[in-house]
Amino acid sequence: MKIHWMLGIKAAIEKKHQNGEEANVLDIGTGTGLLSMMAAKCGADSITACEAFTPMAKCAIKIIQENGFEDKIKLIHKRSTKMTIGKNGDMVKKANILVTEVFDTELIGEGALSTFRHAHENLLEENSIVIPHSATIWVQVVESSAVCAWNTICPIKVKNKYLLNTPHSVKSCSGAAAVHDIQLTQFPDDAFKPLLPPQPIFKFDLSGKSTLLYNEKRCLHVKPIINGTAHAIFMWWDLIMDVNNQVLLSCAPVWEHPDTKILQNKGFSLKTIADLIPWRDHWMQAIYYLPVETPVTVNNEVSLIGYHDEYSLWFQLINESINEAPDCERPVCSCNVHVAYCRTRIGQLNDYTRNEKYIKVLEEKITPDTICLCLSDGCLLGLAAIKLGAKKIFVLETNFLSKKCIEMFIKKNELSEKVEIIESVDNLPPENEINLIFGEPYFITSIVPWENLYFWYLISRYSSQIQRIPIAATIMGVIVEFNDLHKIRAPLGVCEGFDLSIFDKLIQASSDKSDSPVEVQPLWEYPTKALSLPFVIKKFDLTENVNEIEDVNISETVPILTNGMCNGVALWIDWHLNSEITISSGPTVEVQSGTRISWDPFTRQGVHLFKDITHVTQQSTVLWSFSFAPQYGNMKFDFRILSKNIK
């Protein structure tokens, strides 16, 4: 990615010098100081870098000194909007080259429009060169039930029988206002159908020749390429780095990336191309959900309308050609579901296979005398138990918004006479009032999958004589080689010839103090190859009282079965509903060593990333240890590769 900036900076400085001008560079949001050092290397006459974040500004000063540019780069510790020009100001005179990368997945979400606009009005000369020179936002309208699963809750049904219907307020809600950023390249080809060809909908002239507007709407008239129902819009953007339109940085998914056709003509497969195209985890793609599902037909022109304010984008599609785009407020959630639950949780609630397993086990347990206690946040399956014949359901809902959502479903399905909501764990019903405890388990406050073992602590208030679902839980792991995910923790080292190791030390010191050795990631978005078979870390019997369990301290080794670059361990939890049926938050198909793992898209898995990447062979092993203090709920993991680096 940085090569694009280097080429743009080099071209800008050369152009100013060819015109007999000085090249005076302003670097906004300098971070490590890398772009400023590029400008120095390319021969800029003066360079001013600004950085508002104090730890980063101090780090940049050290990096600039370490690389020998302290006499060429002046660092200003403030926001660019607070900078002054003049004899005693931050810059003696205005700059004539601006370089900055204040972009996010949505392009404008970090305030790029106001940053560029303020710079042109206050910090730059006329006819300044700006890097990047322009930006374009691209959109593609798609049909995809898989995408919809993240946005709206469908009725719960089994064998074509509806057990729970969705309130109209949920079905008609446009969803969360926050952008849904995603690695679209990893989205299965057969999970969506493009209805319109990709369209450039907003073009931003960053050069200053025209004023950047904070509020715009644009209407495109487009003919669909296939019949279907428009559900959502895929979005990405690209940047033109230089005034000659020669250097393009594209964030497009693999099937629309400008390099794809070139590589396909050379015989590369789409799968191989996906690995060759630059990987990014900050500038991904995004999904926007249309406020209304719209049927479209081939060659019948539709109106695709885009809107943006200073920070956000939104869209609508009208199934006719209109002359003037209507005004449209930025969509916000009106049903509380999209505020109470994350997108992966909504996807869980829509997972038919998952629901079918739970319902099968409930059907075996529920009788007309069943009084069930449901211990999970937003547990619609607990409500569905009434339709399966349960006499009464107690539902624990300690989260205010989740409680409001459950109340909507209770009202819609006319269940109020048989459902009682409990708002505090202190008010749970006594043991003699229930005969079945059920949980998915899921709690809004849980981050890593095993934190949902809070369910175990709640059911331990009751004797083991009361039936429960699930009956056990197993924490699982597998040793892996990530294609790209490990890069989020990888040191920068030397980048484009500049030593950034001081930044690496800062990040590592901060990480050692504050980061858990296990983080969570939606692993379906990150290609992962298994280097071992899955292994059991610890199985818990949920019929036992957790308060009577002794501390757990385990240490074992796992053999590596496939040669590879070992950079991580993936972790998840399996819930055993009974002796035969299990719900996994990890792989969706059996894991084979040496092959790519297929991950559940509706949960986030635990990830341990090794600091050092090690080439492992079938003679290698990984030592793991696990400790659990039930009294405090603390779990600790440790992993070490027992093999020497092979060079």
XYZ file of C-alpha atoms in Angstrom:
647
model
C 0.000 0.000 0.000
C 2.745 2.488 0.969
C 4.290 2.258 -2.484
C 1.227 4.089 -3.827
C 1.953 7.017 -1.514
C 5.649 6.956 -2.364
C 4.882 7.162 -6.083
C 2.386 9.972 -5.548
C 4.783 11.944 -3.328
C 7.678 11.492 -5.761
C 5.575 12.667 -8.721
C 4.297 15.722 -6.820
C 7.748 16.871 -5.698
C 9.201 16.364 -9.169
C 6.353 18.372 -10.710
C 6.897 21.316 -8.359
C 10.617 21.304 -9.031
C 10.081 21.079 -12.795
C 7.876 24.191 -12.517
C 10.673 26.027 -10.706
C 8.881 25.941 -7.361
C 9.869 24.721 -3.945
C 8.182 21.556 -2.733
C 6.769 22.408 0.709
C 4.966 19.396 2.135
C 2.277 19.192 4.815
C 1.620 15.723 6.259
C -1.654 15.609 8.212
C -2.025 12.827 10.774
C 1.551 11.677 10.312
C 1.384 8.664 12.640
C 4.846 7.097 12.498
C 6.123 9.925 10.285
C 6.511 7.511 7.372
C 4.958 9.720 4.681
C 7.011 12.702 5.836
C 10.194 10.656 5.618
C 9.184 9.558 2.114
C 8.830 13.226 1.194
C 12.285 13.947 2.629
C 13.803 11.069 0.685
C 12.154 12.346 -2.505
C 13.757 15.775 -2.081
C 11.084 17.992 -0.514
C 12.366 21.460 0.431
C 10.395 21.641 3.680
C 8.160 19.204 5.527
C 5.703 19.891 8.321
C 3.988 16.938 9.951
C 1.138 17.221 12.416
C -0.085 14.584 14.861
C -2.661 15.211 17.608
C -2.355 11.925 19.528
C 0.356 12.496 22.140
C 1.918 9.001 22.371
C 2.025 8.797 18.575
C 3.535 12.271 18.214
C 6.323 11.420 20.677
C 6.941 8.151 18.854
C 7.096 9.913 15.466
C 9.710 12.364 16.746
C 11.935 9.462 17.835
C 11.452 7.600 14.552
C 12.270 10.711 12.518
C 15.431 11.229 14.591
C 16.418 7.554 14.348
C 16.188 7.718 10.551
C 18.216 10.936 10.349
C 15.498 13.358 9.221
C 15.173 15.559 12.316
C 16.649 18.538 10.414
C 14.213 18.132 7.507
C 10.888 17.404 9.242
C 9.120 19.675 11.710
C 6.497 17.915 13.812
C 3.553 19.879 15.213
C 1.714 18.244 18.098
C -1.844 19.366 17.347
C -4.744 18.846 14.966
C -4.371 20.329 11.509
C -7.482 22.439 12.131
C -5.610 24.171 14.992
C -2.455 24.924 13.028
C -1.385 28.521 12.389
C 0.469 30.186 9.515
C 2.889 33.080 9.813
C 6.206 34.234 11.225
C 5.502 32.821 14.677
C 3.083 30.133 13.526
C 3.362 26.408 13.076
C 4.297 26.985 9.417
C 6.027 30.138 8.190
C 4.071 29.929 4.957
C 1.446 27.719 3.413
C 2.390 24.357 1.949
C 1.977 23.499 -1.725
C 1.864 19.700 -1.347
C -0.512 17.881 1.001
C -0.178 14.207 1.863
C -2.564 12.428 4.224
C -4.377 9.114 4.702
C -7.273 10.088 6.985
C -9.595 7.427 5.547
C -11.557 4.500 6.922
C -13.690 1.689 5.481
C -16.394 4.230 4.683
C -13.756 6.627 3.229
C -15.196 9.688 4.976
C -15.850 8.262 8.454
C -12.728 9.757 10.058
C -13.574 13.279 8.933
C -11.650 13.262 5.643
C -13.957 15.817 3.992
C -13.511 18.449 6.697
C -9.773 17.735 6.940
C -9.184 18.323 3.209
C -11.549 21.280 3.081
C -9.914 23.056 6.031
C -6.464 22.416 4.599
C -7.370 23.967 1.244
C -8.968 26.981 2.885
C -6.268 27.648 5.480
C -3.044 25.675 5.043
C -2.398 25.280 1.314
C -1.467 27.587 -1.542
C -3.592 27.711 -4.666
C -2.655 25.041 -7.209
C -1.280 22.790 -4.501
C -0.834 19.119 -5.274
C -2.750 16.772 -3.025
C -1.927 13.119 -2.432
C -4.263 11.391 -3.007
C -5.602 13.505 -5.849
C -9.167 12.112 -5.968
C -11.382 9.412 -4.470
C -14.286 7.389 -5.859
C -16.902 5.390 -3.971
C -18.205 2.325 -5.813
C -21.431 0.433 -5.152
C -22.950 -2.838 -6.333
C -26.585 -3.823 -5.697
C -27.015 -7.495 -4.748
C -29.578 -10.092 -3.827
C -28.492 -12.176 -0.870
C -30.459 -13.954 1.824
C -27.120 -14.622 3.546
C -26.516 -10.882 3.862
C -30.052 -10.330 5.146
C -29.388 -12.817 7.938
C -27.148 -10.213 9.590
C -29.769 -7.492 9.490
C -33.305 -8.681 10.196
C -34.749 -11.461 12.323
C -36.749 -14.030 10.400
C -39.578 -16.099 11.916
C -38.477 -19.270 13.684
C -39.885 -22.333 12.023
C -39.269 -26.053 11.904
C -40.607 -28.475 9.306
C -42.465 -25.570 7.653
C -44.283 -24.854 10.916
C -43.937 -21.335 12.330
C -43.089 -21.307 16.027
C -42.397 -17.607 16.400
C -43.298 -14.689 14.132
C -41.335 -11.467 13.762
C -42.916 -8.145 14.827
C -43.624 -5.716 12.002
C -41.429 -3.070 13.664
C -38.445 -5.428 13.325
C -39.198 -6.461 9.741
C -39.645 -2.847 8.643
C -36.611 -1.446 10.502
C -33.767 -0.333 8.240
C -31.178 -1.646 10.680
C -28.126 -0.287 12.458
C -26.712 3.056 11.373
C -23.129 1.876 11.894
C -21.287 0.676 8.809
C -21.029 -3.106 8.375
C -17.389 -3.513 7.401
C -16.447 -6.883 6.012
C -13.847 -8.763 3.967
C -16.063 -9.212 0.903
C -13.402 -11.181 -0.943
C -14.050 -14.017 1.534
C -17.838 -13.879 1.095
C -18.887 -17.082 -0.753
C -19.519 -16.622 -4.474
C -22.778 -18.540 -4.278
C -24.094 -16.475 -1.336
C -25.007 -13.402 -3.404
C -26.224 -12.438 -6.859
C -25.140 -9.108 -8.410
C -28.191 -7.356 -9.857
C -26.477 -4.223 -11.184
C -22.957 -3.763 -12.497
C -20.646 -1.852 -10.099
C -21.278 1.896 -10.243
C -19.149 4.888 -9.183
C -21.641 6.884 -7.134
C -19.565 9.601 -5.451
C -16.388 11.168 -6.789
C -14.439 13.504 -4.531
C -11.980 15.975 -6.030
C -9.406 16.244 -3.253
C -7.208 18.636 -5.243
C -9.120 21.723 -4.128
C -10.293 22.717 -7.593
C -13.881 22.262 -6.405
C -15.325 22.574 -2.912
C -15.929 19.340 -1.032
C -19.558 19.200 0.054
C -20.619 17.784 3.413
C -24.089 16.836 2.211
C -24.783 15.366 -1.214
C -27.203 13.072 -2.960
C -26.760 11.454 -6.332
C -29.162 9.460 -8.466
C -27.950 6.905 -11.006
C -30.192 5.394 -13.672
C -29.082 1.811 -14.219
C -30.445 -1.232 -16.031
C -30.315 -4.478 -14.007
C -28.315 -7.310 -15.524
C -30.504 -10.058 -14.013
C -33.926 -10.455 -12.408
C -34.018 -10.545 -8.636
C -34.767 -8.802 -5.365
C -32.398 -6.090 -4.209
C -31.471 -6.615 -0.575
C -28.251 -4.720 -0.012
C -25.391 -2.720 -1.463
C -21.733 -3.687 -1.456
C -19.445 -0.647 -1.212
C -15.727 0.022 -1.663
C -13.555 2.910 -2.779
C -10.405 3.718 -4.683
C -7.892 6.556 -4.746
C -6.032 8.230 -7.609
C -2.708 9.200 -6.075
C -1.277 11.548 -8.721
C -2.377 14.356 -11.035
C -1.627 12.224 -14.105
C -4.053 9.467 -13.016
C -1.317 6.858 -13.236
C -1.277 5.472 -9.678
C -4.452 3.745 -8.482
C -5.041 2.299 -5.013
C -8.149 0.100 -5.059
C -10.018 -1.440 -2.121
C -12.303 -3.466 -4.392
C -13.125 -7.106 -3.592
C -11.333 -9.657 -5.713
C -14.079 -10.092 -8.312
C -14.037 -6.362 -9.152
C -10.420 -5.499 -8.433
C -8.697 -3.802 -11.414
C -5.767 -6.232 -11.184
C -7.971 -9.324 -11.389
C -8.541 -9.337 -15.150
C -4.827 -8.771 -15.770
C -3.925 -11.729 -13.573
C -6.698 -13.917 -15.007
C -5.323 -13.283 -18.491
C -2.011 -14.619 -17.192
C -3.704 -17.836 -16.118
C -4.180 -17.183 -12.402
C -7.332 -18.523 -10.709
C -9.609 -16.246 -8.699
C -8.576 -18.054 -5.513
C -4.891 -17.433 -6.223
C -5.581 -13.809 -7.141
C -7.319 -13.300 -3.797
C -3.996 -14.163 -2.133
C -1.986 -11.900 -4.465
C -4.062 -8.735 -4.111
C -2.830 -6.526 -1.232
C -4.527 -7.493 2.039
C -6.024 -4.801 4.230
C -7.824 -5.005 7.546
C -8.471 -1.278 8.029
C -9.701 -0.392 4.547
C -12.099 -3.234 3.890
C -15.422 -3.214 2.075
C -18.854 -2.524 3.548
C -22.463 -3.667 3.317
C -25.373 -1.220 3.392
C -28.856 -2.587 3.860
C -31.577 -1.134 1.676
C -34.545 0.262 3.651
C -36.952 -1.678 1.414
C -36.415 -4.923 -0.508
C -36.976 -4.022 -4.162
C -37.701 -6.427 -7.045
C -35.874 -5.588 -10.280
C -36.079 -6.976 -13.797
C -33.613 -7.034 -16.664
C -33.450 -3.860 -18.765
C -36.100 -2.041 -16.702
C -34.183 0.989 -15.507
C -33.994 1.622 -11.763
C -32.858 4.640 -9.758
C -29.972 3.990 -7.395
C -29.658 6.896 -4.984
C -26.693 7.604 -2.739
C -26.508 10.087 0.119
C -23.712 11.248 2.345
C -23.186 13.749 5.132
C -19.848 14.728 6.612
C -19.139 11.244 7.977
C -21.613 8.652 6.668
C -23.171 7.063 3.593
C -26.630 5.587 2.967
C -28.635 4.447 -0.041
C -32.015 3.586 -1.459
C -33.243 1.923 -4.653
C -36.413 2.884 -6.544
C -37.783 0.539 -9.176
C -38.297 3.215 -11.805
C -36.389 6.013 -13.447
C -36.942 9.273 -11.566
C -35.815 12.768 -12.509
C -35.044 14.067 -9.049
C -33.806 12.090 -6.069
C -36.000 12.458 -2.995
C -34.541 13.540 0.320
C -33.882 10.667 2.690
C -32.766 10.820 6.311
C -29.877 8.642 7.406
C -31.407 5.339 8.580
C -31.312 4.511 12.286
C -32.653 1.528 14.198
C -36.210 2.110 15.384
C -36.929 -1.377 16.757
C -34.054 -1.653 19.320
C -32.990 -5.071 17.964
C -30.036 -3.626 16.038
C -28.938 -1.646 19.089
C -29.347 -4.482 21.582
C -27.667 -7.210 19.503
C -24.583 -7.336 17.312
C -24.828 -8.562 13.721
C -23.360 -11.960 14.543
C -26.063 -12.470 17.179
C -28.788 -11.591 14.676
C -27.195 -14.104 12.325
C -27.325 -16.743 15.084
C -31.032 -16.141 15.576
C -31.537 -16.720 11.832
C -29.390 -19.851 11.605
C -31.933 -22.509 10.612
C -29.593 -25.489 11.182
C -28.652 -24.216 14.628
C -32.266 -23.542 15.584
C -33.315 -26.955 14.305
C -30.882 -28.685 16.676
C -32.100 -26.718 19.682
C -35.735 -27.326 18.796
C -35.162 -31.063 18.359
C -33.720 -31.309 21.872
C -36.464 -29.109 23.337
C -39.138 -31.267 21.713
C -37.689 -34.305 23.484
C -37.794 -32.598 26.879
C -40.947 -30.498 26.818
C -44.248 -31.841 28.114
C -47.514 -30.064 29.009
C -46.149 -29.810 32.580
C -42.840 -28.197 31.638
C -42.016 -24.925 33.368
C -38.823 -23.657 31.795
C -36.272 -21.119 32.994
C -34.480 -19.523 30.036
C -31.004 -18.149 30.834
C -29.727 -16.334 27.735
C -30.031 -12.771 26.431
C -32.517 -12.339 23.606
C -33.358 -16.030 23.529
C -36.181 -16.416 21.024
C -35.858 -20.198 21.202
C -36.990 -19.968 24.811
C -40.182 -18.265 23.655
C -40.602 -20.888 20.935
C -40.713 -23.506 23.697
C -44.243 -22.306 24.494
C -45.318 -23.266 20.978
C -43.724 -26.674 21.564
C -46.115 -27.239 24.452
C -44.436 -25.857 27.575
C -46.746 -24.754 30.368
C -44.795 -21.608 31.306
C -41.464 -19.888 30.616
C -39.409 -17.678 32.923
C -37.020 -15.505 30.894
C -34.032 -13.763 32.483
C -33.443 -10.387 30.787
C -31.103 -8.084 32.703
C -30.316 -5.873 29.697
C -32.920 -3.127 29.235
C -32.843 -3.064 25.427
C -32.848 -6.845 25.105
C -35.827 -6.960 27.460
C -37.714 -4.509 25.228
C -36.981 -6.677 22.196
C -38.234 -9.831 23.908
C -41.373 -7.984 24.987
C -42.083 -7.153 21.324
C -41.865 -10.814 20.356
C -44.036 -11.828 23.310
C -46.703 -9.348 22.282
C -46.558 -10.238 18.581
C -46.961 -13.953 19.330
C -49.568 -13.492 22.104
C -47.454 -15.258 24.731
C -47.859 -12.856 27.655
C -49.980 -15.279 29.704
C -47.290 -17.955 29.622
C -44.070 -15.889 29.760
C -42.701 -14.054 32.777
C -39.641 -11.810 32.412
C -37.165 -11.734 35.297
C -35.013 -8.581 35.352
C -32.468 -9.559 38.005
C -30.604 -12.738 38.927
C -31.657 -12.038 42.503
C -35.268 -12.628 41.473
C -34.845 -15.988 39.763
C -37.704 -18.379 40.539
C -37.230 -20.930 43.353
C -36.306 -24.482 42.480
C -39.768 -25.882 43.168
C -41.282 -23.669 40.440
C -39.233 -24.954 37.489
C -38.338 -28.341 36.019
C -36.199 -27.413 32.976
C -33.386 -24.892 32.513
C -32.525 -23.862 28.959
C -29.859 -21.641 27.440
C -28.244 -21.191 24.028
C -26.074 -19.897 25.885
C -25.536 -16.267 24.850
C -24.927 -13.110 26.881
C -24.477 -9.621 25.461
C -21.530 -8.869 27.748
C -19.565 -11.954 26.630
C -16.616 -11.319 24.332
C -14.716 -14.581 23.937
C -16.946 -17.651 23.380
C -16.258 -19.304 26.765
C -17.480 -16.245 28.661
C -20.946 -17.586 27.889
C -20.165 -20.161 30.587
C -21.798 -17.558 32.803
C -24.766 -19.849 32.107
C -23.046 -22.468 34.278
C -22.792 -20.065 37.197
C -26.488 -19.229 36.911
C -27.678 -22.845 36.765
C -25.439 -23.714 39.715
C -27.991 -21.889 41.877
C -30.144 -24.953 41.332
C -29.641 -28.624 42.139
C -28.418 -31.046 39.499
C -31.783 -32.832 39.695
C -33.341 -30.218 37.418
C -33.009 -31.059 33.732
C -30.901 -28.649 31.716
C -29.951 -27.876 28.129
C -27.017 -27.879 27.365
C -25.542 -30.541 29.620
C -21.843 -29.923 28.875
C -19.390 -27.565 27.184
C -15.957 -28.156 25.641
C -13.270 -25.586 24.931
C -11.499 -26.611 21.713
C -8.412 -25.486 19.827
C -6.510 -26.054 16.592
C -3.010 -24.967 15.541
C -3.222 -22.868 12.379
C -1.509 -20.923 9.646
C -3.335 -17.672 8.907
C -2.901 -16.241 5.426
C -3.091 -12.667 6.642
C -4.672 -12.240 10.077
C -1.337 -12.476 11.892
C -0.305 -9.224 10.191
C -2.446 -7.219 12.608
C 0.161 -8.032 15.278
C 3.227 -8.270 13.056
C 6.002 -5.699 13.623
C 6.537 -3.112 10.888
C 10.321 -3.328 11.098
C 11.779 -1.651 8.021
C 9.081 -0.248 5.718
C 10.024 1.165 2.304
C 13.566 1.557 3.613
C 12.625 3.354 6.850
C 13.203 1.841 10.295
C 9.940 1.860 12.273
C 11.072 -0.453 15.072
C 10.526 2.272 17.684
C 6.822 2.131 16.853
C 6.920 -1.660 17.160
C 8.373 -1.364 20.672
C 5.687 1.146 21.663
C 2.894 -1.094 20.411
C 4.381 -4.203 22.007
C 4.818 -2.487 25.373
C 1.227 -1.284 25.265
C -0.005 -4.708 24.189
C 1.883 -6.456 26.997
C 0.152 -4.209 29.529
C -3.387 -4.192 28.214
C -4.104 -6.945 25.669
C -5.332 -10.423 26.467
C -3.270 -13.255 24.923
C -6.528 -14.354 23.275
C -8.603 -11.947 21.192
C -11.756 -12.521 19.149
C -12.076 -12.435 15.375
C -14.713 -13.505 12.808
C -12.451 -16.182 11.364
C -14.648 -16.932 8.340
C -13.261 -13.652 6.937
C -9.641 -14.784 7.330
C -8.331 -17.821 5.404
C -7.008 -20.337 7.921
C -5.159 -23.602 7.280
C -5.164 -26.307 9.948
C -1.680 -27.514 10.927
C -3.055 -29.958 13.511
C -6.299 -31.714 14.260
C -8.684 -30.041 16.716
C -7.815 -30.827 20.327
C -9.813 -30.707 23.546
C -8.590 -28.185 26.077
C -11.226 -28.828 28.741
C -14.702 -30.336 28.898
C -17.065 -29.108 31.604
C -20.007 -31.084 32.981
C -22.752 -28.480 33.371
C -24.776 -30.782 35.598
C -22.136 -30.231 38.291
C -22.090 -27.184 40.554
C -19.363 -24.842 39.296
C -18.793 -23.571 42.841
C -17.728 -27.062 43.898
C -15.217 -27.527 41.063
C -11.549 -27.458 42.002
C -9.082 -25.220 40.203
C -8.010 -26.580 36.830
C -4.395 -26.596 35.670
C -3.637 -28.580 32.514
C -0.581 -28.767 30.275
C -0.288 -30.983 27.186
C 1.240 -31.066 23.704
C -0.356 -31.156 20.252
C 1.449 -32.753 17.283
C 1.814 -30.774 14.076
C 0.550 -32.878 11.156
C 1.220 -30.497 8.251
C 4.323 -28.490 7.405
C 3.664 -24.770 7.400
C 4.203 -21.348 8.934
C 2.694 -21.577 12.405
C 1.411 -18.152 13.453
C -1.631 -18.783 15.623
C -4.097 -20.931 17.531
C -7.845 -20.775 16.964
C -10.142 -21.442 19.926
C -13.871 -21.988 20.325
C -16.464 -23.690 22.501
C -18.808 -26.562 21.725
C -22.145 -26.805 23.565
C -23.429 -30.339 24.076
C -27.223 -30.131 24.151
C -27.442 -33.833 24.972
C -25.254 -36.890 24.459
C -25.763 -36.768 20.676
C -26.337 -33.163 19.539
C -23.688 -30.450 19.701
C -23.704 -26.776 18.713
C -20.247 -25.510 17.759
C -19.034 -21.927 17.693
C -16.071 -23.046 15.609
C -15.707 -25.112 12.415
C -18.826 -25.926 10.414
C -17.348 -29.054 8.815
C -14.836 -31.604 10.038
C -11.332 -30.163 10.174
C -8.694 -31.865 8.023
C -5.056 -31.045 8.669
C -3.497 -29.197 5.746
C -6.798 -27.804 4.450
C -8.685 -24.563 4.914
C -11.059 -24.445 7.875
C -14.704 -23.468 7.324
C -15.794 -21.293 10.252
C -19.211 -20.496 11.691
C -20.025 -17.009 10.293
C -22.351 -16.149 13.198
C -19.843 -16.267 16.051
C -16.425 -14.819 16.693
C -13.714 -17.277 17.575
C -10.847 -16.859 20.006
C -7.419 -16.246 18.473
C -3.949 -16.462 19.967
C -1.290 -14.987 17.685
C 2.340 -15.965 18.178
C 4.805 -13.084 18.360
C 7.195 -14.987 16.117
C 6.153 -16.949 13.035
C 7.738 -20.395 13.049
C 8.231 -22.846 10.203
C 6.952 -26.108 11.631
C 7.156 -29.683 10.366
C 5.545 -32.975 11.289
C 8.267 -33.355 13.914
C 7.063 -30.193 15.670
C 4.678 -29.946 18.600
C 2.888 -27.143 20.396
C 2.791 -27.066 24.181
C -0.386 -25.593 25.602
C -1.483 -24.885 29.137
C -4.847 -23.930 30.552
C -5.891 -22.796 33.998
C -9.335 -22.076 35.386
C -10.193 -20.660 38.809
C -13.946 -21.290 39.181
C -14.198 -19.028 42.236
C -13.299 -15.992 40.121
C -14.246 -17.242 36.657
C -10.682 -16.624 35.415
C -9.348 -18.619 32.466
C -5.791 -18.394 31.181
C -4.247 -19.888 28.049
C -0.624 -20.239 27.043
C 0.879 -21.702 23.844
C 4.482 -22.414 22.907
C 5.951 -23.969 19.761
C 8.398 -26.743 20.591
C 10.498 -26.659 17.456
C 13.453 -24.664 16.225
C 13.059 -22.166 13.424
C 13.987 -23.752 10.106
C 15.729 -21.276 7.848
